[in-house]
Tab-separated table of C-alpha atoms in Angstrom:
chain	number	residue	atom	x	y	z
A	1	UNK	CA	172.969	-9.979	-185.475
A	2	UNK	CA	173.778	-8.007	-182.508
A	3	UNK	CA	174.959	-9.667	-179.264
A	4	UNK	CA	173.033	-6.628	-177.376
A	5	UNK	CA	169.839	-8.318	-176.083
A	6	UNK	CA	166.949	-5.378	-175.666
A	7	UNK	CA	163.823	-4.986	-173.876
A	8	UNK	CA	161.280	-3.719	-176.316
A	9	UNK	CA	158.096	-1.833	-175.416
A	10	UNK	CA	155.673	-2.340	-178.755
A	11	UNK	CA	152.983	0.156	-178.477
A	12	UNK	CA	149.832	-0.843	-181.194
A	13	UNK	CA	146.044	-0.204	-181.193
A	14	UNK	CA	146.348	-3.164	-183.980
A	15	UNK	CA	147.596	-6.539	-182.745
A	16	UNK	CA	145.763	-9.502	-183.660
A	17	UNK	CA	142.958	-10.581	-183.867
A	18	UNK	CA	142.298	-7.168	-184.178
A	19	UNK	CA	142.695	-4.975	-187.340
A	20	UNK	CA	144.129	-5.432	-191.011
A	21	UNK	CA	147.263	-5.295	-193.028
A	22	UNK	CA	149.552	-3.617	-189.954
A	23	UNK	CA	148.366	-5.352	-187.190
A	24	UNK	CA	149.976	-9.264	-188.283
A	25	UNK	CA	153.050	-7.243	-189.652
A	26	UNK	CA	153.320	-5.638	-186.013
A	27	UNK	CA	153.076	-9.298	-184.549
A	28	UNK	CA	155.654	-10.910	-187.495
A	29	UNK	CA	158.299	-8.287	-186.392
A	30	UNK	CA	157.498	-8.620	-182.257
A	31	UNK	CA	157.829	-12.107	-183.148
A	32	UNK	CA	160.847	-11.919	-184.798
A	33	UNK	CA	162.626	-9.699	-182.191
A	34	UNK	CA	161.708	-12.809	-180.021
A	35	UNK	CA	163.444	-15.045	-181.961
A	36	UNK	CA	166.606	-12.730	-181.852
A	37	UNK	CA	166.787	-13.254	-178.257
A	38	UNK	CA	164.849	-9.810	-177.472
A	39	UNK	CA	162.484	-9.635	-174.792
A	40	UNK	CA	159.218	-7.823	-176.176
A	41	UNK	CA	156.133	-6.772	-174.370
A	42	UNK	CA	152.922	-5.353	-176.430
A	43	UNK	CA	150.530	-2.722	-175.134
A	44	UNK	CA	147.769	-2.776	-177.569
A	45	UNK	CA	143.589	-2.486	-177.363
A	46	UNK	CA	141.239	-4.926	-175.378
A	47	UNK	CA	138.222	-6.691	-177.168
A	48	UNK	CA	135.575	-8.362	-175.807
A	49	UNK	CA	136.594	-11.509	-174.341
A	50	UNK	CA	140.139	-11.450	-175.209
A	51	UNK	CA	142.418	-11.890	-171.968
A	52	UNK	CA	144.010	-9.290	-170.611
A	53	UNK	CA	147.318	-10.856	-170.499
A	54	UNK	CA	148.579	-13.236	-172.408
A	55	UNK	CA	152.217	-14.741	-173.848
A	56	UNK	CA	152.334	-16.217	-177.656
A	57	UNK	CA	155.288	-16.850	-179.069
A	58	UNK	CA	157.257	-15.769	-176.538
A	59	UNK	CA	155.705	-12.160	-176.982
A	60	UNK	CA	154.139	-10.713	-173.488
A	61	UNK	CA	151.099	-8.904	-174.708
A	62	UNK	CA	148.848	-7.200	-172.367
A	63	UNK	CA	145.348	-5.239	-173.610
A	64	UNK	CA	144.252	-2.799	-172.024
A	65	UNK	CA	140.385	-1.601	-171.688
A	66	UNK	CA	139.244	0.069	-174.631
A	67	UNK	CA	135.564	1.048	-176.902
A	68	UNK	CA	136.043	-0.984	-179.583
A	69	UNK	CA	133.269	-2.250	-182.117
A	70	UNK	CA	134.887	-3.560	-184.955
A	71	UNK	CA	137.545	-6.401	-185.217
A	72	UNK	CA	138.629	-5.363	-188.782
A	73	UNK	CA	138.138	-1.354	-188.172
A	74	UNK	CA	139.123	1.040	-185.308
A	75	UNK	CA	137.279	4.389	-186.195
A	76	UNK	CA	139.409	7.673	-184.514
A	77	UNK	CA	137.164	8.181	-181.193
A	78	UNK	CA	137.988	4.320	-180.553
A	79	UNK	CA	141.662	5.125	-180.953
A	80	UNK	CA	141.543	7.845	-178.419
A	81	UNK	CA	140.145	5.400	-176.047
A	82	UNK	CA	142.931	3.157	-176.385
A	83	UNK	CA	145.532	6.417	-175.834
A	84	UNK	CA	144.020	7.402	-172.635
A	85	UNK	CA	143.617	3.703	-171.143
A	86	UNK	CA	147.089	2.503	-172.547
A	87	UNK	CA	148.781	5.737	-170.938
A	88	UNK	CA	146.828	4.880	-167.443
A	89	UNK	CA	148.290	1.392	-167.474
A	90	UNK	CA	151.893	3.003	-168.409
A	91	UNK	CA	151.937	4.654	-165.370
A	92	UNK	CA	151.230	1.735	-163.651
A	93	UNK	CA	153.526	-0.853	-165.415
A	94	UNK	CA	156.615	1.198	-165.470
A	95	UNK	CA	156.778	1.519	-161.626
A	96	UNK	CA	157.925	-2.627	-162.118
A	97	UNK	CA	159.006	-2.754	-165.894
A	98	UNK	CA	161.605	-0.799	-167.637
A	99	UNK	CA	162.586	-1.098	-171.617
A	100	UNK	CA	165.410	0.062	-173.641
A	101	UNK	CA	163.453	1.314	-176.323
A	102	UNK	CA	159.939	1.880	-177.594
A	103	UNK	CA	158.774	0.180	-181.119
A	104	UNK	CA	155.607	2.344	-181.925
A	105	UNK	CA	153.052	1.137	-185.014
A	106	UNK	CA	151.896	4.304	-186.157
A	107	UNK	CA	153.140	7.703	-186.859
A	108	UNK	CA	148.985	8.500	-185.481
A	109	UNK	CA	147.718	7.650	-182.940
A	110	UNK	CA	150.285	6.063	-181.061
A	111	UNK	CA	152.725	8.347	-181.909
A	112	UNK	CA	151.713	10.833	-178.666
A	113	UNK	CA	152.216	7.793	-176.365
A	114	UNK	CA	155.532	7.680	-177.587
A	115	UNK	CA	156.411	11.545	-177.483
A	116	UNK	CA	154.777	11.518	-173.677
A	117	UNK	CA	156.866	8.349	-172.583
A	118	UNK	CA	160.144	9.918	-174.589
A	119	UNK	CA	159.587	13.035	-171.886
A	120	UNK	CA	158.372	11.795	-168.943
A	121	UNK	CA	160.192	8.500	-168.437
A	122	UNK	CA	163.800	9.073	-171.142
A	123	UNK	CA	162.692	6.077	-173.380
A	124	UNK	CA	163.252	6.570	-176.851
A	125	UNK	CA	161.389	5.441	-179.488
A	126	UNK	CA	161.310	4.180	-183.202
A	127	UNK	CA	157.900	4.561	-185.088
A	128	UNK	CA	156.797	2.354	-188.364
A	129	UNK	CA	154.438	4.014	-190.284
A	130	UNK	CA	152.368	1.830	-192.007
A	131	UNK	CA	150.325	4.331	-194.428
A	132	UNK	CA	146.813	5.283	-192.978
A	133	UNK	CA	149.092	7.304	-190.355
A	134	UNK	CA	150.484	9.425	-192.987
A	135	UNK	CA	148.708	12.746	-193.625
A	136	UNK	CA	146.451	12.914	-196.555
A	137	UNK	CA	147.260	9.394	-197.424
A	138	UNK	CA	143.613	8.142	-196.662
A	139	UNK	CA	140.620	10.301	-197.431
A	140	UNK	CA	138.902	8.272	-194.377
A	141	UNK	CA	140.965	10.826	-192.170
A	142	UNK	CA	140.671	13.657	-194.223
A	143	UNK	CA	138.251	15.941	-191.896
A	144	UNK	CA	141.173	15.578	-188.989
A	145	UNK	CA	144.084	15.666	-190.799
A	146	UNK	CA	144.483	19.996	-190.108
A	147	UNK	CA	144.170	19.191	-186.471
A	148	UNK	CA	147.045	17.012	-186.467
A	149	UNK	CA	149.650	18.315	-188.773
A	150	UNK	CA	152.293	19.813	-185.565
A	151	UNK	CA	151.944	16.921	-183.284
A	152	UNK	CA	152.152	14.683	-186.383
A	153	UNK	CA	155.038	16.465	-187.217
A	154	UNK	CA	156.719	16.661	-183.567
A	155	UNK	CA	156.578	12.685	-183.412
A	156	UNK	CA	158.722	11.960	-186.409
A	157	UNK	CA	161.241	14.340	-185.480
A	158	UNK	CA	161.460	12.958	-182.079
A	159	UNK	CA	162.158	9.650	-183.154
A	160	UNK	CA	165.294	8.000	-183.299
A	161	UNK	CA	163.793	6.463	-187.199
A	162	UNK	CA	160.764	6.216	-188.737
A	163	UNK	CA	160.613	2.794	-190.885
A	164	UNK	CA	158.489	2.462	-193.585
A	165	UNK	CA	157.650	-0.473	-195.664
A	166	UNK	CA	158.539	1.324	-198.803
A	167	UNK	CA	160.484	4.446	-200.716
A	168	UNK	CA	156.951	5.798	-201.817
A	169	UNK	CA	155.661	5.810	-198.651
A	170	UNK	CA	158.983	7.650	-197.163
A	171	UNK	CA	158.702	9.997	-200.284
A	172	UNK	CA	154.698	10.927	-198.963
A	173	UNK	CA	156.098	12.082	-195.755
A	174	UNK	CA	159.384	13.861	-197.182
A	175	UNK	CA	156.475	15.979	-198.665
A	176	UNK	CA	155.374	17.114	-195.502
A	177	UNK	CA	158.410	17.020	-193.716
A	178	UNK	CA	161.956	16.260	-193.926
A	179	UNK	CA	162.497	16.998	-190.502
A	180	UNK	CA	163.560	13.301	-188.916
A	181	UNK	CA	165.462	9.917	-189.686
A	182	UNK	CA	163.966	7.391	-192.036
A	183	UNK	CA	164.406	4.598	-193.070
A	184	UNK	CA	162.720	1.870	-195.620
A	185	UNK	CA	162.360	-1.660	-194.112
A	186	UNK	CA	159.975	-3.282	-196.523
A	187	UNK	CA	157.331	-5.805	-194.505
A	188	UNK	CA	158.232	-9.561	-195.126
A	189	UNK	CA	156.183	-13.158	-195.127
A	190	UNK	CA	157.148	-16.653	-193.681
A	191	UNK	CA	159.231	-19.011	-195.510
A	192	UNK	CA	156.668	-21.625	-197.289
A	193	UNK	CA	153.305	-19.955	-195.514
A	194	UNK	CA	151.611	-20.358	-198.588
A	195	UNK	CA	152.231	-22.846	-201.154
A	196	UNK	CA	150.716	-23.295	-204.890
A	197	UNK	CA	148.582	-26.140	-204.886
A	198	UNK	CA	146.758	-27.858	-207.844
A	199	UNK	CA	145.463	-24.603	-209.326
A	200	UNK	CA	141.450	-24.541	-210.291
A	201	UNK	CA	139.830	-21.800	-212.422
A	202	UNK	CA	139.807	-19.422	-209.395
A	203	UNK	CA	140.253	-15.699	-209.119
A	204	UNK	CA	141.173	-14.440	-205.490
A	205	UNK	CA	140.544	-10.709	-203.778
A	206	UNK	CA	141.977	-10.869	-200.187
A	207	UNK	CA	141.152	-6.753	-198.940
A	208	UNK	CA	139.174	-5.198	-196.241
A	209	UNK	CA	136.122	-3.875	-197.656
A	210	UNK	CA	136.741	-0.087	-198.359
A	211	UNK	CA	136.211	1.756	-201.236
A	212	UNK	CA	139.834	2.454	-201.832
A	213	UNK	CA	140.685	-1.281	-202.077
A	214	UNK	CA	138.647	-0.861	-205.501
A	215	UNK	CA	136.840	-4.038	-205.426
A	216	UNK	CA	133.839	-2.982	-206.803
A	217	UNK	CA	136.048	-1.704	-210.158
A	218	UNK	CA	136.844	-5.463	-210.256
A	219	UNK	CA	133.621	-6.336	-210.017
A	220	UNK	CA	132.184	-3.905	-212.554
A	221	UNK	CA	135.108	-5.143	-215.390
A	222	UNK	CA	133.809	-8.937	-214.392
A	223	UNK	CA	130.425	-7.481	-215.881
A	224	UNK	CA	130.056	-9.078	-219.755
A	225	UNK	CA	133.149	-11.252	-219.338
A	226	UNK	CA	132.213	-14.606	-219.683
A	227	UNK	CA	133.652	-16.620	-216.963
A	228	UNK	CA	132.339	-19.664	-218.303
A	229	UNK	CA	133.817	-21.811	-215.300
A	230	UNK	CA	135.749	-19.460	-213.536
A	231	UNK	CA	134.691	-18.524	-210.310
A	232	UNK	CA	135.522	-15.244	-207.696
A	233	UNK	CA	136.534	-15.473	-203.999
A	234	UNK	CA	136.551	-12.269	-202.122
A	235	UNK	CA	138.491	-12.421	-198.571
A	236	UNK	CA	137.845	-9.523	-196.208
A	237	UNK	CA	135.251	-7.413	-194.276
A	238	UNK	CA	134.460	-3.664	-193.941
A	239	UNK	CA	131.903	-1.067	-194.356
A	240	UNK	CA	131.410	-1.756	-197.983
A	241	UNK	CA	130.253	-5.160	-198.333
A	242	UNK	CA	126.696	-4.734	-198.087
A	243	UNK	CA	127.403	-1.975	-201.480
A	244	UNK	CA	129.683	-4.451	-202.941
A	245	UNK	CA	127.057	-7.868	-202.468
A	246	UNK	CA	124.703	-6.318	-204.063
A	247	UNK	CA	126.855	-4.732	-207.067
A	248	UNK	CA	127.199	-8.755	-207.955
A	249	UNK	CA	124.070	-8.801	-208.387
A	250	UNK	CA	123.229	-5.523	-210.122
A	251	UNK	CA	125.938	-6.918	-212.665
A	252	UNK	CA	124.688	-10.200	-212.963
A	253	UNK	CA	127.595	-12.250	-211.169
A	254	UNK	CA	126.256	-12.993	-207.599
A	255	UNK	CA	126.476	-16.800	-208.672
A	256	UNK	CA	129.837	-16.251	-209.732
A	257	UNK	CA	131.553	-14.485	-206.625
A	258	UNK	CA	131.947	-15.485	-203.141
A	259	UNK	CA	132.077	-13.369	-200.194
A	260	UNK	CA	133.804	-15.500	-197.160
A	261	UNK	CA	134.135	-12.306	-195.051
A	262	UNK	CA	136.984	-12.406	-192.715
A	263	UNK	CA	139.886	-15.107	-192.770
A	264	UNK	CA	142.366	-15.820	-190.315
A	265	UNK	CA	145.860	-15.028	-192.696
A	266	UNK	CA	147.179	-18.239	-191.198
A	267	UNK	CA	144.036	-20.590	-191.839
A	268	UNK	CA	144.188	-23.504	-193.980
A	269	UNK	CA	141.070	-21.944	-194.967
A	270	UNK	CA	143.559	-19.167	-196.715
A	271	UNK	CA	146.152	-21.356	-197.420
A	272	UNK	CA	143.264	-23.274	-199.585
A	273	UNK	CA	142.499	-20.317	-201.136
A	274	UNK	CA	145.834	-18.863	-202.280
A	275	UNK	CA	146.795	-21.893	-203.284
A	276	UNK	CA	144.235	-22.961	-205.651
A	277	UNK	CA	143.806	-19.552	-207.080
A	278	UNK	CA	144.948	-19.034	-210.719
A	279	UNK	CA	144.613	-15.374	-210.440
A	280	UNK	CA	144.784	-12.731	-207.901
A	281	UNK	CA	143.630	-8.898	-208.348
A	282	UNK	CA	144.299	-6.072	-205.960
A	283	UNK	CA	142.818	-2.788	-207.654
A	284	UNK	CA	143.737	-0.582	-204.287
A	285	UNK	CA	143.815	3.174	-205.396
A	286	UNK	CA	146.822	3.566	-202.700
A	287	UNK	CA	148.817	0.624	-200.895
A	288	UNK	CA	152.220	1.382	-198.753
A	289	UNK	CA	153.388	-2.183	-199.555
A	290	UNK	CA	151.948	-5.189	-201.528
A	291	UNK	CA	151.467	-7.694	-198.605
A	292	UNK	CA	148.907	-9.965	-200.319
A	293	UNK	CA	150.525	-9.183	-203.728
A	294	UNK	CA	153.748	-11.264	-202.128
A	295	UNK	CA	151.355	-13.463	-200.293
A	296	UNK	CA	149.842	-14.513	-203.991
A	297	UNK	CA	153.030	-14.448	-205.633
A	298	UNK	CA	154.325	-17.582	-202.928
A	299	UNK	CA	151.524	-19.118	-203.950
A	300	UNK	CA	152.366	-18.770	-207.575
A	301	UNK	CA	149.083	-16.955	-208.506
A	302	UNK	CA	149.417	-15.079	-211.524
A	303	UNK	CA	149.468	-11.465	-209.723
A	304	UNK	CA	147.037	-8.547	-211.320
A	305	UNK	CA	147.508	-4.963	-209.702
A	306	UNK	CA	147.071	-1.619	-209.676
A	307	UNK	CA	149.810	0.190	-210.983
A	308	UNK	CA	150.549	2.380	-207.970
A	309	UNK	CA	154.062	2.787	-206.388
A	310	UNK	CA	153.459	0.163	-203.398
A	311	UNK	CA	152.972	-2.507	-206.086
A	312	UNK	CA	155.412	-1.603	-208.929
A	313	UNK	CA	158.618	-2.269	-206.290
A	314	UNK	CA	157.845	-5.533	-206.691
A	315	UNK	CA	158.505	-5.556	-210.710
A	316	UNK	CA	156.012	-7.860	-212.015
A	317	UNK	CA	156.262	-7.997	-215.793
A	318	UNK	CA	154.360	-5.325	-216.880
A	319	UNK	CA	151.033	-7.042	-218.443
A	320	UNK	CA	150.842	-7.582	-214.713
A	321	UNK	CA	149.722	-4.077	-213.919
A	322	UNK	CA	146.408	-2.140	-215.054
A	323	UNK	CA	145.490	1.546	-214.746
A	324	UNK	CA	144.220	2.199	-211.136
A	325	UNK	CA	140.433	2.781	-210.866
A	326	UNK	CA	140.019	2.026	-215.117
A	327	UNK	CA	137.381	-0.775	-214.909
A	328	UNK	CA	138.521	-1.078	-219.066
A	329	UNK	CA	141.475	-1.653	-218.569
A	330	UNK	CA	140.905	-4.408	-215.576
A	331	UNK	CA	138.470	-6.139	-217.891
A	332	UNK	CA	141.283	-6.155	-220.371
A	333	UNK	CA	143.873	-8.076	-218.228
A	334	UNK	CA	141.005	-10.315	-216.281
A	335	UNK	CA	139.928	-11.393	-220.295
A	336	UNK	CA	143.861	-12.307	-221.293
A	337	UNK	CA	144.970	-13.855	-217.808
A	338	UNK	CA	141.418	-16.772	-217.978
A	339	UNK	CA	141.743	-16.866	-221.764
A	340	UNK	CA	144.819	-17.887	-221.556
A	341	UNK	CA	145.548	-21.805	-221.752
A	342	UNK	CA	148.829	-21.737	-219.730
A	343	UNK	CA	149.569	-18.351	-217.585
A	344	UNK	CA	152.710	-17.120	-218.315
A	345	UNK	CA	155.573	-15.133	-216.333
A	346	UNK	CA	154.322	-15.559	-213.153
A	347	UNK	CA	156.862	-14.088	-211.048
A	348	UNK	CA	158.082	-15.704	-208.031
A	349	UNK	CA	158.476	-14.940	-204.201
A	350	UNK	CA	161.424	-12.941	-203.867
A	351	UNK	CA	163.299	-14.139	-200.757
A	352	UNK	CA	164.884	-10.881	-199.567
A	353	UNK	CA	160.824	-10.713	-198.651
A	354	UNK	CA	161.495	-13.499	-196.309
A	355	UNK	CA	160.554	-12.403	-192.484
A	356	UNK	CA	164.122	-13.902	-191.507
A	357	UNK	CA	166.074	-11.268	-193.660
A	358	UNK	CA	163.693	-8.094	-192.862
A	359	UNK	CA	164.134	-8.773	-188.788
A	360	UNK	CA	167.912	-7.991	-189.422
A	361	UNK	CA	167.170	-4.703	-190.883
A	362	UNK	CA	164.756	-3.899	-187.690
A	363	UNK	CA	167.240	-5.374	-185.212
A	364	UNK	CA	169.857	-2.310	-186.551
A	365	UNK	CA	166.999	0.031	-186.307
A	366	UNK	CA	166.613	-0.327	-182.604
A	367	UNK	CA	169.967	-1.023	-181.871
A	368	UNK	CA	171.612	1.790	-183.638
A	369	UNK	CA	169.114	4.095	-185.028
């Protein structure tokens, strides 16, 4: 722990409520910085009723005015809007407020709010990449991606680091450039958030609702399995649920599943649901880090995943891991794991996962670089 005390400027168009899988990482780290003894203000998007100001857990976060339709999805014209009314209030706030360093989410688009403060006002910045910001990582992007390869490029090497939850996701931007400082700080979870309770014949999905998450994979290896009294809970919302409600019942399993749409992480709703869950299944065709895999695995659900690089760092046994997008082969494991009269190796919560331990790894990062 450093006995340099910093003020942090956090620039993210995803802070909660708003947004997915980065946005209460972004929150868990400002949060943590706080707890350090760090003074941290947010700049992040505005939505609908949500104050303007506001202070939680010590974190100062102010939203600016923004077109914004979606709490779980920020499409790229939104984004701009956030860029052009966060660098307005800039102007503004740094007449009164100065900061020792910037903490940017997002290699794009927050990264040019970062390059423009680096040059106009001398504050450098970190960036953590969280994986839809690297180029060619999600087909979502795809048509923009040849637009933004120099400026993409021109943020990370103007960083002092770019963090990224995990090696695989470093290695995806080594292949477009070497050209900056990075370094791996994996994304951590609470101490005892979730907890295993008495476990019922439950299967858990906890994605947004995109095609890459590969829920409807899952849902086609469900098909001719019989579940007897096993039952499905799907956690999320997206674009694809109306596809995905009525693949249940195209395969004959809409009595079966359960769509609860979106769940506040920190419910007891979700703590309910993680913990009575026997099994949980991600089949994402691309993840930068296994948040909910970790998530499951403190609840001690017997974890199911694709075997991509985001989820093999955490080195479940391998029966733990199926193909990625082989509906076969996720039948396969689904049939063994229910079948099963006592799951075995579940593997437990690693610690070094433990928010308290990752913060010290950030604190360096914005101390030293």
């Amino acid at each position: 722990m450093t006995n340099k005390k910093l003020k942090i400027l956090m620039l993210n168009y995803e802070f909660p409520p708003l947004g997915g899988g980065a946005s209460p990482v972004s929150y868990e780290i400002a949060k943590g910085l706080v707890g350090l003894g760090h003074s941290v203000a947010v700049v992040t998007m505005g939505y609908k009723d949500l104050p303007k100001y506001e202070e939680i857990d010590g974190i100062k976060i102010h939203r600016v005015k923004c077109l914004r339709s979606k709490k779980e999805i920020c499409h790229p014209w939104e984004q701009l809007t956030y860029l052009l009314s966060a660098k307005k209030f800039l102007r503004k706030h740094l007449k009164t407020n100065s900061y020792d360093i910037n903490h940017t989410h997002f290699i794009i688009p927050t990264g040019y709010l970062a390059l423009w403060l680096k040059k106009k006002y001398k504050l450098n910045y970190i960036i953590t990449s969280h994986g839809s910001d690297v180029l060619g990582y999600n087909k979502r992007f795809a048509k923009l991606y040849p637009f933004l390869i120099k400026p993409w490029k021109k943020y990370i090497k103007e960083a002092k680091v770019v963090t990224t939850p995990s090696q695989f996701l470093q290695n995806e931007i080594k292949k477009i450039t070497q050209d900056g400082k990075f370094v791996v700080v994996p994304n951590g979870i609470d101490p005892d958030k979730f907890k295993p309770l008495k476990k019922e014949n439950k299967i858990l999905v906890v994605a947004r609702l995109f095609v890459n998450k590969g829920i409807q994979d899952i849902l086609d290896a469900l098909k001719g399995i019989d579940l007897g009294e096993w039952k499905v809970d799907i956690v999320g919302d997206g674009p694809y649920k109306e596809f995905l409600i009525n693949k249940t019942k195209e395969n004959g399993i809409e009595e079966k599943v359960t769509f609860h749409g979106w769940i506040d992480n920190k419910s007891d709703k979700m703590k309910e649901l993680y913990g009575k869950a026997k099994v949980f299944i991600s089949a994402s065709y691309f993840e930068s880090f296994g948040l909910t895999a970790l998530e499951a695995m403190q609840a001690e659900c017997y974890c199911l995943l694709s075997d991509i690089s985001g989820y093999k760092q955490l080195d479940l046994p391998e029966e733990s891991y199926f193909k990625v997008n082989n509906v076969s082969d996720i039948r396969k494991k689904i049939e063994k794991a229910i079948n099963e009269d006592k799951i075995t190796k579940i593997k437990l919560f690693d610690k070094r996962y433990e928010w308290g331990n990752i913060m010290i790894n950030y604190e360096k990062v914005l101390t030293d670089g």
